[in-house]
Short mmCIF file of C-alpha atoms in Angstrom, two decimals:
data_model
loop_
_atom_site.label_atom_id
_atom_site.label_comp_id
_atom_site.label_asym_id
_atom_site.label_seq_id
_atom_site.Cartn_x
_atom_site.Cartn_y
_atom_site.Cartn_z
CA MET A 1 16.88 23.57 -8.51
CA TYR A 2 14.11 22.04 -10.64
CA GLN A 3 10.62 21.46 -9.26
CA LEU A 4 9.59 17.81 -9.18
CA ASP A 5 6.61 17.20 -11.45
CA GLN A 6 5.21 13.66 -11.83
CA HIS A 7 3.97 14.57 -15.33
CA GLN A 8 7.62 14.67 -16.43
CA ALA A 9 9.75 11.75 -17.66
CA PRO A 10 13.25 13.23 -17.98
CA ILE A 11 15.06 10.18 -19.38
CA TYR A 12 12.34 9.58 -21.95
CA GLN A 13 12.46 13.25 -22.97
CA GLY A 14 16.26 13.15 -23.18
CA LEU A 15 16.05 10.26 -25.65
CA VAL A 16 13.40 12.07 -27.72
CA ASN A 17 15.67 15.12 -27.91
CA LEU A 18 18.63 12.95 -28.91
CA ARG A 19 16.67 11.33 -31.74
CA LYS A 20 15.82 14.77 -33.19
CA LYS A 21 19.51 15.75 -33.44
CA ARG A 22 20.54 13.02 -35.92
CA ILE A 23 23.96 12.68 -34.28
CA VAL A 24 26.55 10.59 -36.17
CA PRO A 25 27.59 7.81 -33.73
CA PHE A 26 31.27 6.98 -33.31
CA ASP A 27 30.62 5.34 -29.93
CA VAL A 28 29.14 2.05 -28.76
CA PRO A 29 26.90 0.11 -29.21
CA GLY A 30 28.44 -1.12 -32.42
CA HIS A 31 25.17 -1.70 -34.27
CA LYS A 32 25.13 2.14 -34.78
CA ARG A 33 21.40 2.75 -34.34
CA GLY A 34 20.69 -0.56 -36.06
CA ARG A 35 22.48 0.09 -39.36
CA GLY A 36 24.96 -2.70 -38.68
CA ASN A 37 22.34 -5.25 -37.68
CA PRO A 38 19.23 -5.13 -39.93
CA GLU A 39 17.79 -8.33 -38.39
CA LEU A 40 17.76 -6.60 -35.00
CA VAL A 41 15.89 -3.64 -36.51
CA GLU A 42 13.40 -6.03 -38.09
CA LEU A 43 12.82 -7.69 -34.71
CA LEU A 44 12.65 -4.62 -32.48
CA GLY A 45 11.91 -1.74 -34.84
CA GLU A 46 13.86 1.40 -35.72
CA LYS A 47 12.49 3.45 -32.83
CA CYS A 48 13.64 0.92 -30.25
CA VAL A 49 17.10 0.24 -31.73
CA GLY A 50 17.61 3.96 -32.39
CA ILE A 51 17.53 4.76 -28.66
CA ASP A 52 19.72 1.84 -27.61
CA VAL A 53 22.59 4.20 -26.87
CA ASN A 54 25.51 4.57 -24.50
CA SER A 55 25.92 7.09 -21.69
CA MET A 56 26.91 10.57 -22.87
CA LYS A 57 26.77 14.02 -21.25
CA PRO A 58 23.26 14.93 -22.44
CA LEU A 59 21.94 11.55 -21.23
CA ASP A 60 23.74 11.41 -17.85
CA ASN A 61 25.34 8.26 -16.37
CA LEU A 62 23.62 5.73 -14.11
CA GLY A 63 26.77 5.06 -12.09
CA HIS A 64 27.14 8.74 -11.13
CA PRO A 65 23.99 10.63 -12.17
CA VAL A 66 23.97 14.42 -12.07
CA SER A 67 21.15 15.44 -14.41
CA ILE A 68 18.25 13.61 -16.05
CA ILE A 69 18.83 10.23 -14.35
CA ARG A 70 19.13 11.88 -10.93
CA GLU A 71 15.90 13.76 -11.60
CA ALA A 72 14.22 10.49 -12.63
CA GLU A 73 15.42 8.90 -9.38
CA GLU A 74 14.02 11.79 -7.34
CA LEU A 75 10.69 11.53 -9.13
CA ALA A 76 10.61 7.78 -8.42
CA ALA A 77 11.38 8.38 -4.73
CA GLU A 78 8.56 10.90 -4.45
CA ALA A 79 6.12 8.64 -6.31
CA PHE A 80 6.80 5.69 -3.99
CA GLY A 81 7.04 7.69 -0.75
CA ALA A 82 10.77 7.03 -0.31
CA ALA A 83 13.69 9.27 0.67
CA HIS A 84 15.71 8.07 -2.32
CA ALA A 85 15.32 5.70 -5.27
CA PHE A 86 17.78 3.98 -7.60
CA LEU A 87 16.94 2.85 -11.11
CA MET A 88 18.18 -0.74 -11.37
CA ILE A 89 18.92 -2.44 -14.69
CA GLY A 90 19.97 -5.82 -13.25
CA GLY A 91 16.48 -6.84 -12.21
CA THR A 92 15.21 -7.07 -8.64
CA THR A 93 17.89 -9.71 -8.10
CA SER A 94 20.37 -6.82 -8.20
CA SER A 95 18.16 -4.74 -5.88
CA VAL A 96 17.85 -7.52 -3.27
CA GLN A 97 21.58 -8.20 -3.36
CA SER A 98 22.40 -4.50 -3.02
CA MET A 99 20.20 -4.27 0.08
CA ILE A 100 22.03 -7.14 1.76
CA LEU A 101 25.52 -6.05 0.64
CA ALA A 102 24.83 -2.52 1.91
CA THR A 103 23.95 -3.74 5.41
CA CYS A 104 25.94 -6.94 5.99
CA LYS A 105 29.62 -7.83 5.89
CA ALA A 106 31.37 -11.18 6.34
CA GLY A 107 30.33 -12.79 9.61
CA ASP A 108 27.38 -10.45 10.22
CA LYS A 109 24.04 -12.06 11.02
CA ILE A 110 20.83 -11.37 9.11
CA ILE A 111 17.39 -12.56 10.24
CA LEU A 112 15.18 -13.77 7.38
CA PRO A 113 12.53 -16.31 6.40
CA ARG A 114 13.76 -19.44 4.61
CA ASN A 115 11.33 -18.94 1.69
CA VAL A 116 13.39 -16.10 0.24
CA HIS A 117 14.26 -15.77 -3.43
CA LYS A 118 17.59 -17.26 -4.51
CA SER A 119 18.95 -13.73 -5.00
CA ALA A 120 19.03 -13.31 -1.20
CA ILE A 121 20.84 -16.63 -0.70
CA ASN A 122 23.32 -15.67 -3.42
CA ALA A 123 23.94 -12.32 -1.68
CA LEU A 124 24.95 -14.29 1.43
CA VAL A 125 27.39 -16.27 -0.72
CA LEU A 126 28.86 -12.99 -1.97
CA CYS A 127 29.21 -11.15 1.33
CA GLY A 128 29.66 -13.99 3.82
CA ALA A 129 26.79 -13.00 6.11
CA ILE A 130 25.24 -15.67 8.34
CA PRO A 131 21.53 -16.42 7.89
CA ILE A 132 19.33 -16.71 10.97
CA TYR A 133 16.24 -18.38 9.55
CA ILE A 134 12.81 -17.88 11.08
CA GLU A 135 10.69 -21.02 11.25
CA MET A 136 7.69 -20.60 8.95
CA SER A 137 4.14 -21.85 9.42
CA VAL A 138 2.62 -23.71 6.49
CA ASN A 139 -1.02 -23.76 5.46
CA PRO A 140 -1.80 -27.50 5.62
CA GLN A 141 -4.43 -27.36 2.86
CA ILE A 142 -2.58 -25.43 0.16
CA GLY A 143 0.94 -26.28 1.30
CA ILE A 144 2.54 -22.83 1.09
CA ALA A 145 4.71 -20.99 3.59
CA LEU A 146 2.88 -18.15 5.30
CA GLY A 147 4.10 -14.81 6.64
CA LEU A 148 6.71 -13.90 9.23
CA GLU A 149 5.15 -14.24 12.68
CA ASN A 150 5.92 -11.37 15.06
CA ASP A 151 6.57 -13.63 18.07
CA ARG A 152 9.10 -15.73 16.15
CA VAL A 153 10.91 -12.66 14.84
CA ALA A 154 10.96 -11.19 18.37
CA GLN A 155 12.51 -14.43 19.65
CA ALA A 156 15.18 -14.38 16.91
CA ILE A 157 16.01 -10.75 17.74
CA LYS A 158 16.30 -11.67 21.42
CA GLU A 159 18.58 -14.65 20.68
CA HIS A 160 20.69 -12.73 18.12
CA PRO A 161 20.83 -9.11 19.31
CA ASP A 162 23.96 -8.57 17.20
CA ALA A 163 22.12 -9.20 13.90
CA LYS A 164 22.44 -6.28 11.48
CA ALA A 165 19.15 -6.57 9.63
CA VAL A 166 15.82 -8.31 9.20
CA LEU A 167 14.82 -9.25 5.64
CA ILE A 168 11.11 -9.66 4.88
CA ASN A 169 9.64 -10.84 1.59
CA ASN A 170 6.33 -9.04 1.30
CA PRO A 171 4.04 -9.84 -0.38
CA THR A 172 5.09 -13.38 -1.21
CA TYR A 173 4.58 -14.71 -4.73
CA TYR A 174 1.26 -16.14 -3.50
CA GLY A 175 0.05 -12.83 -1.98
CA ILE A 176 0.76 -13.53 1.71
CA CYS A 177 1.67 -10.39 3.71
CA SER A 178 3.36 -10.00 7.10
CA ASP A 179 2.88 -7.26 9.70
CA LEU A 180 5.38 -4.90 8.10
CA LYS A 181 4.72 -2.01 10.45
CA GLY A 182 4.96 -4.12 13.60
CA LEU A 183 8.07 -5.97 12.42
CA THR A 184 9.76 -2.73 11.38
CA LYS A 185 9.09 -1.12 14.76
CA MET A 186 10.42 -4.22 16.53
CA ALA A 187 13.63 -4.40 14.44
CA HIS A 188 14.32 -0.67 14.73
CA ALA A 189 13.95 -0.86 18.52
CA ALA A 190 16.74 -3.45 18.46
CA GLY A 191 18.94 -1.27 16.23
CA MET A 192 18.49 -3.44 13.15
CA LYS A 193 17.78 -2.36 9.58
CA VAL A 194 14.62 -3.57 7.83
CA LEU A 195 15.03 -4.77 4.24
CA VAL A 196 11.95 -5.71 2.23
CA ASP A 197 11.96 -7.86 -0.88
CA GLU A 198 8.94 -6.14 -2.43
CA ALA A 199 9.42 -7.73 -5.85
CA HIS A 200 5.72 -8.50 -6.03
CA GLY A 201 4.47 -5.27 -4.48
CA ALA A 202 5.18 -2.38 -6.86
CA HIS A 203 1.44 -1.60 -6.75
CA LEU A 204 0.91 -1.52 -2.97
CA HIS A 205 1.71 2.16 -2.39
CA PHE A 206 -0.81 3.47 -4.90
CA THR A 207 -4.13 2.55 -3.24
CA ASP A 208 -5.32 2.12 0.34
CA GLN A 209 -7.31 -0.93 -0.76
CA LEU A 210 -4.12 -3.03 -0.64
CA PRO A 211 -1.70 -4.04 2.14
CA LEU A 212 0.83 -1.51 3.42
CA SER A 213 3.94 -0.93 1.28
CA ALA A 214 7.45 -1.16 2.72
CA MET A 215 8.14 2.56 2.58
CA ASP A 216 4.77 3.39 4.14
CA ALA A 217 5.61 0.94 6.95
CA GLY A 218 8.92 2.73 7.66
CA ALA A 219 11.32 0.12 6.23
CA ASP A 220 14.91 1.13 5.49
CA MET A 221 15.17 -0.41 2.01
CA ALA A 222 12.79 -2.04 -0.45
CA ALA A 223 13.46 -3.84 -3.73
CA VAL A 224 10.56 -3.25 -6.13
CA SER A 225 10.07 -5.20 -9.37
CA MET A 226 8.66 -2.53 -11.65
CA HIS A 227 8.61 -5.01 -14.52
CA LYS A 228 6.18 -7.27 -12.66
CA SER A 229 3.15 -5.23 -11.61
CA GLY A 230 4.51 -1.78 -12.54
CA GLY A 231 4.51 -2.13 -16.32
CA SER A 232 8.19 -1.50 -17.19
CA LEU A 233 10.42 -3.68 -19.36
CA THR A 234 11.68 -7.04 -18.11
CA GLN A 235 14.86 -6.78 -15.99
CA SER A 236 14.11 -3.24 -14.77
CA SER A 237 13.67 -2.56 -11.06
CA ILE A 238 13.74 0.19 -8.45
CA LEU A 239 15.56 0.16 -5.11
CA LEU A 240 13.88 2.41 -2.53
CA LEU A 241 15.55 3.87 0.56
CA GLY A 242 14.19 5.27 3.81
CA SER A 243 15.52 8.45 5.39
CA GLN A 244 18.05 6.72 7.67
CA MET A 245 20.12 5.19 4.85
CA ASN A 246 23.25 6.73 3.34
CA ALA A 247 22.19 6.92 -0.30
CA GLU A 248 25.60 7.59 -1.78
CA TYR A 249 27.13 4.63 0.10
CA VAL A 250 24.33 2.44 -1.26
CA ARG A 251 25.15 3.73 -4.77
CA GLN A 252 28.76 2.61 -4.25
CA ILE A 253 27.48 -0.86 -3.30
CA ILE A 254 25.25 -0.98 -6.39
CA ASN A 255 28.19 0.02 -8.58
CA LEU A 256 30.22 -2.96 -7.34
CA THR A 257 28.15 -5.27 -9.51
CA GLN A 258 25.88 -3.19 -11.78
CA SER A 259 26.83 -2.69 -15.43
CA THR A 260 28.65 0.51 -16.40
CA SER A 261 26.83 0.28 -19.75
CA ALA A 262 23.29 0.81 -18.48
CA SER A 263 20.46 0.19 -20.96
CA TYR A 264 18.52 3.33 -21.81
CA LEU A 265 15.67 1.11 -22.97
CA LEU A 266 15.34 -0.22 -19.43
CA MET A 267 15.87 3.15 -17.74
CA SER A 268 13.39 4.98 -19.95
CA SER A 269 10.83 2.22 -19.35
CA LEU A 270 11.23 2.77 -15.60
CA ASP A 271 10.85 6.52 -16.09
CA VAL A 272 7.68 6.24 -18.18
CA SER A 273 6.18 3.52 -15.96
CA ARG A 274 6.81 5.57 -12.80
CA ARG A 275 4.97 8.48 -14.42
CA ASN A 276 2.10 6.19 -15.33
CA LEU A 277 1.78 4.88 -11.77
CA ALA A 278 2.10 8.33 -10.20
CA LEU A 279 -0.65 9.74 -12.44
CA ARG A 280 -2.93 6.73 -12.93
CA GLY A 281 -1.82 4.07 -10.44
CA LYS A 282 -4.80 4.35 -8.09
CA GLU A 283 -7.47 3.82 -10.74
CA SER A 284 -5.37 1.19 -12.56
CA PHE A 285 -4.73 -0.99 -9.52
CA GLU A 286 -8.27 -0.67 -8.22
CA LYS A 287 -9.38 -2.02 -11.60
CA VAL A 288 -6.88 -4.88 -11.17
CA ILE A 289 -8.37 -5.61 -7.74
CA ARG A 290 -11.88 -5.82 -9.24
CA MET A 291 -10.72 -8.13 -12.05
CA SER A 292 -8.87 -10.40 -9.63
CA GLU A 293 -11.80 -10.64 -7.24
CA TYR A 294 -14.14 -11.43 -10.13
CA ALA A 295 -11.78 -14.14 -11.41
CA ARG A 296 -11.46 -15.63 -7.93
CA GLN A 297 -15.24 -15.79 -7.52
CA GLU A 298 -15.75 -17.42 -10.92
CA ILE A 299 -12.96 -19.99 -10.42
CA ASN A 300 -14.27 -21.01 -7.00
CA THR A 301 -17.71 -21.50 -8.60
CA VAL A 302 -16.17 -24.06 -11.00
CA GLY A 303 -15.43 -26.35 -8.03
CA GLY A 304 -12.32 -28.40 -7.27
CA TYR A 305 -10.03 -25.38 -7.50
CA TYR A 306 -9.45 -23.05 -4.56
CA ALA A 307 -8.60 -19.43 -5.41
CA TYR A 308 -7.70 -18.14 -1.98
CA SER A 309 -7.89 -14.62 -0.62
CA LYS A 310 -8.42 -12.64 2.59
CA GLU A 311 -10.14 -15.54 4.34
CA LEU A 312 -6.60 -16.78 5.09
CA VAL A 313 -5.91 -13.70 7.23
CA ASP A 314 -5.55 -14.61 10.91
CA GLY A 315 -3.44 -11.69 12.15
CA VAL A 316 -0.54 -14.01 13.03
CA SER A 317 0.84 -16.13 10.18
CA VAL A 318 -1.15 -14.20 7.55
CA TYR A 319 -1.40 -10.55 8.54
CA ASP A 320 -2.90 -9.41 5.25
CA PHE A 321 -3.39 -10.62 1.68
CA ASP A 322 -2.68 -8.96 -1.66
CA VAL A 323 -5.92 -9.59 -3.53
CA THR A 324 -4.35 -8.78 -6.91
CA LYS A 325 -2.59 -12.16 -6.68
CA LEU A 326 -4.74 -14.80 -8.36
CA SER A 327 -3.24 -17.81 -6.60
CA ILE A 328 -5.13 -21.06 -7.17
CA TYR A 329 -4.75 -24.42 -5.42
CA THR A 330 -5.23 -27.16 -8.03
CA GLN A 331 -4.86 -30.49 -6.26
CA GLY A 332 -8.61 -30.53 -5.59
CA ILE A 333 -9.04 -31.70 -9.21
CA GLY A 334 -6.22 -34.25 -8.77
CA LEU A 335 -3.60 -32.30 -10.74
CA THR A 336 -0.46 -30.50 -9.62
CA GLY A 337 -0.08 -26.82 -10.39
CA ILE A 338 2.62 -27.53 -12.94
CA GLU A 339 0.32 -29.97 -14.78
CA VAL A 340 -2.42 -27.32 -15.01
CA TYR A 341 0.23 -24.76 -16.06
CA ASP A 342 1.35 -27.02 -18.91
CA LEU A 343 -2.21 -27.76 -20.02
CA LEU A 344 -3.14 -24.07 -20.09
CA ARG A 345 -0.14 -23.27 -22.29
CA ASP A 346 -0.14 -26.32 -24.56
CA GLU A 347 -3.88 -26.84 -25.05
CA TYR A 348 -5.37 -23.36 -24.52
CA ASP A 349 -2.58 -20.93 -25.49
CA ILE A 350 -2.73 -19.32 -22.04
CA GLN A 351 0.60 -18.50 -20.37
CA ILE A 352 0.33 -18.09 -16.61
CA GLU A 353 3.13 -17.01 -14.27
CA PHE A 354 3.95 -20.36 -12.70
CA GLY A 355 2.76 -23.73 -11.53
CA ASP A 356 4.29 -25.59 -8.61
CA ILE A 357 3.33 -28.80 -6.82
CA GLY A 358 0.04 -27.53 -5.46
CA ASN A 359 -0.72 -24.13 -6.96
CA ILE A 360 -0.76 -21.91 -10.01
CA LEU A 361 -0.44 -18.13 -10.16
CA ALA A 362 -2.12 -16.07 -12.84
CA TYR A 363 -0.55 -12.60 -12.68
CA ILE A 364 -3.28 -9.98 -13.08
CA SER A 365 -1.95 -6.51 -13.87
CA ILE A 366 -2.65 -3.15 -15.48
CA GLY A 367 -2.44 -4.74 -18.95
CA ASP A 368 -5.21 -7.33 -18.50
CA ARG A 369 -8.77 -7.22 -19.84
CA ILE A 370 -11.96 -8.84 -18.58
CA GLN A 371 -12.19 -11.01 -21.72
CA ASP A 372 -8.78 -12.49 -20.84
CA ILE A 373 -10.12 -13.38 -17.39
CA GLU A 374 -13.16 -15.06 -18.97
CA ARG A 375 -10.90 -17.13 -21.22
CA LEU A 376 -8.80 -18.28 -18.26
CA VAL A 377 -11.88 -19.26 -16.23
CA GLY A 378 -13.33 -21.16 -19.19
CA ALA A 379 -10.06 -23.03 -19.74
CA LEU A 380 -9.82 -24.03 -16.06
CA ALA A 381 -13.39 -25.34 -16.16
CA ASP A 382 -12.53 -27.30 -19.30
CA ILE A 383 -9.39 -28.77 -17.71
CA LYS A 384 -11.43 -29.92 -14.72
CA ARG A 385 -13.99 -31.59 -17.02
CA LEU A 386 -11.41 -33.31 -19.25
CA TYR A 387 -8.42 -34.07 -17.03
CA SER A 388 -9.48 -34.26 -13.35
CA ARG A 389 -8.63 -37.44 -11.44
CA ASP A 390 -8.49 -38.64 -7.83
CA GLY A 391 -4.93 -37.38 -7.18
CA LYS A 392 -4.19 -39.87 -4.40
CA ASP A 393 -0.57 -40.12 -5.56
CA LEU A 394 0.13 -36.38 -5.11
CA ILE A 395 2.57 -34.99 -2.59
CA THR A 396 1.10 -32.19 -0.50
CA GLY A 397 3.08 -29.57 1.34
CA GLU A 398 5.11 -27.23 -0.85
CA TYR A 399 7.47 -25.96 1.80
CA ILE A 400 10.38 -27.73 3.54
CA GLN A 401 12.70 -25.93 5.94
CA PRO A 402 16.10 -27.67 5.84
CA GLU A 403 18.71 -27.76 8.60
CA VAL A 404 21.50 -25.18 8.12
CA VAL A 405 24.95 -26.67 8.81
CA LEU A 406 27.29 -24.16 7.12
CA SER A 407 26.92 -20.55 5.95
CA PRO A 408 26.06 -20.24 2.24
CA GLN A 409 29.48 -18.70 1.47
CA GLU A 410 31.42 -21.34 3.41
CA ALA A 411 29.52 -24.14 1.68
CA PHE A 412 29.67 -22.63 -1.81
CA TYR A 413 33.47 -22.36 -1.73
CA ALA A 414 34.18 -25.57 0.24
CA GLN A 415 35.78 -28.65 -1.29
CA SER A 416 33.05 -30.71 -2.86
CA LYS A 417 32.22 -33.70 -5.01
CA ILE A 418 29.36 -34.66 -7.31
CA ILE A 419 27.19 -37.61 -6.27
CA PRO A 420 23.80 -38.95 -7.44
CA LEU A 421 20.97 -36.96 -5.91
CA SER A 422 19.28 -40.23 -4.94
CA GLU A 423 22.29 -41.09 -2.72
CA SER A 424 22.76 -37.68 -1.11
CA ALA A 425 20.62 -38.04 2.04
CA GLY A 426 22.61 -36.83 5.05
CA ALA A 427 25.12 -34.87 2.94
CA ILE A 428 25.54 -31.08 2.98
CA SER A 429 24.58 -29.36 -0.26
CA GLY A 430 27.18 -27.21 -1.98
CA GLU A 431 24.73 -25.64 -4.44
CA VAL A 432 21.17 -24.43 -4.92
CA VAL A 433 18.30 -26.64 -6.06
CA MET A 434 15.08 -24.82 -6.91
CA CYS A 435 11.99 -24.77 -9.07
CA TYR A 436 11.90 -21.66 -11.24
CA PRO A 437 9.60 -19.85 -11.06
CA PRO A 438 9.15 -19.03 -8.21
CA GLY A 439 12.90 -19.25 -7.55
CA ILE A 440 12.73 -20.16 -3.85
CA PRO A 441 15.48 -22.71 -3.13
CA ILE A 442 14.42 -26.20 -2.07
CA LEU A 443 18.05 -26.60 -1.00
CA ALA A 444 20.66 -23.87 -0.48
CA PRO A 445 24.43 -24.21 -0.04
CA GLY A 446 25.21 -25.37 3.50
CA GLU A 447 21.92 -27.19 4.12
CA ARG A 448 21.48 -30.86 5.03
CA VAL A 449 19.90 -33.10 2.40
CA THR A 450 17.08 -35.32 3.65
CA GLN A 451 15.14 -38.13 2.01
CA GLU A 452 12.04 -35.90 2.12
CA ILE A 453 13.89 -33.28 0.05
CA ILE A 454 15.13 -35.91 -2.43
CA ASP A 455 11.60 -37.28 -2.83
CA PHE A 456 10.21 -33.77 -3.31
CA VAL A 457 12.79 -32.89 -5.98
CA GLN A 458 12.14 -36.17 -7.82
CA PHE A 459 8.36 -35.63 -7.67
CA ALA A 460 8.77 -32.06 -8.98
CA LYS A 461 10.93 -33.36 -11.84
CA ASP A 462 8.46 -36.11 -12.71
CA LYS A 463 5.60 -33.61 -12.86
CA GLY A 464 7.51 -31.25 -15.18
CA CYS A 465 8.74 -28.47 -12.88
CA SER A 466 11.72 -26.51 -14.23
CA LEU A 467 14.48 -27.41 -11.77
CA GLN A 468 17.55 -25.19 -11.77
CA GLY A 469 20.66 -24.23 -9.82
CA THR A 470 22.80 -27.36 -10.02
CA GLU A 471 25.90 -27.88 -12.12
CA ASP A 472 24.14 -30.93 -13.55
CA PRO A 473 21.58 -29.55 -16.05
CA GLU A 474 19.39 -32.64 -15.55
CA VAL A 475 19.48 -32.36 -11.71
CA ASN A 476 20.25 -36.09 -11.43
CA ASN A 477 23.39 -35.29 -9.44
CA LEU A 478 24.17 -32.92 -6.58
CA LYS A 479 27.34 -31.17 -5.50
CA VAL A 480 27.93 -31.97 -1.82
CA ILE A 481 30.55 -30.85 0.69
CA LEU A 482 33.43 -33.11 1.57
CA GLU A 483 33.12 -33.65 5.32
CA HIS A 484 36.00 -32.24 7.37
#
């Protein structure tokens, strides 16, 4: 048995060894190390295309790993404080869906907040589980949903003692954290699994200056977006398991939907990034904290904007705050977040993570520099000077919790018809409507459409939000359920 050593990156080393052997490829992919597609080599480079290879004995197989991939998984588990880890090449969407599919079957109940990512709603469509949504508090000033409140979760557990799991998204896109340890203890006492969508928390485990990570809180499963704050390639993720989960059963669930032709570019990026975090994560993320806090201070000095932080913590609806998240409320200068987002990109060549109705998020990570922060602050000050207005026409309140009439699966597969969105008030939606990013559904299948929701969608469209999820690419029409 090999000794785990966080200085090692077994998949990366396996690819280096393969490159040295100059093997003649009579397998897929058909570009044959780039020789059949010179434009691809020009775009990505010979080194990259040369290691875009298929599974073979020396390189192991993600669906049933026995050598270097299994070692990479064990190193990832140790680095994140988990009992087991899976390298995921279908993004954290695949990780979130695997968590739900591994714990819930058709008709099972799952307790969760309504402001989940669409991947969780889609998992309910796939498996037929029934969502038990927790009512969320909203910050009236910045209009975002806050954390899961312990009392409300306790009440849901009491009313639905047969629920199989509690899903928590922590931290949220905006940095809001719930009481993971308290919620985990409560759910476990009721015999329920705890699943954490930790897409925005790959960094939490590596310093005690940040909120508690899912594994440190004792959760059963956590979906971690390594490509967000962890530094790996886009679409790569890690699924972490606690000691009470059957890892090989979870692998079977993953293999139901994950590709059998796993990308070694993605897997090696996970391997190298895990090594980087294990060896240098503490110093890297503490630098990110300092940069974010500096940016927050400078932006709040500009005036009009509100870069929020730990002052939101009240121990109830906001248990903690991830200070690496540079979330900024923009309506104080009379502009929506999406308008500021567009101005930053189009006028200042600055690409931030997202803008919604009231906020923007600038993602600060291990790759940022202080001069980049200065440029962002300067651009925001310039936007205030040139474009600010009274903003009396703006809608406030980013979060609406719709009424659930049917389960997502029942609604998704029900008989339906397409009608104008403007005429859909009172109908039951048969599809998702969301702004992306952040990818939290405004409407999910099975939910009642209200005039408030219609007005919100129209306002988001008018302001330039990227609306997705409907069959109609323009989101002028909505698929609704034919009433029984």
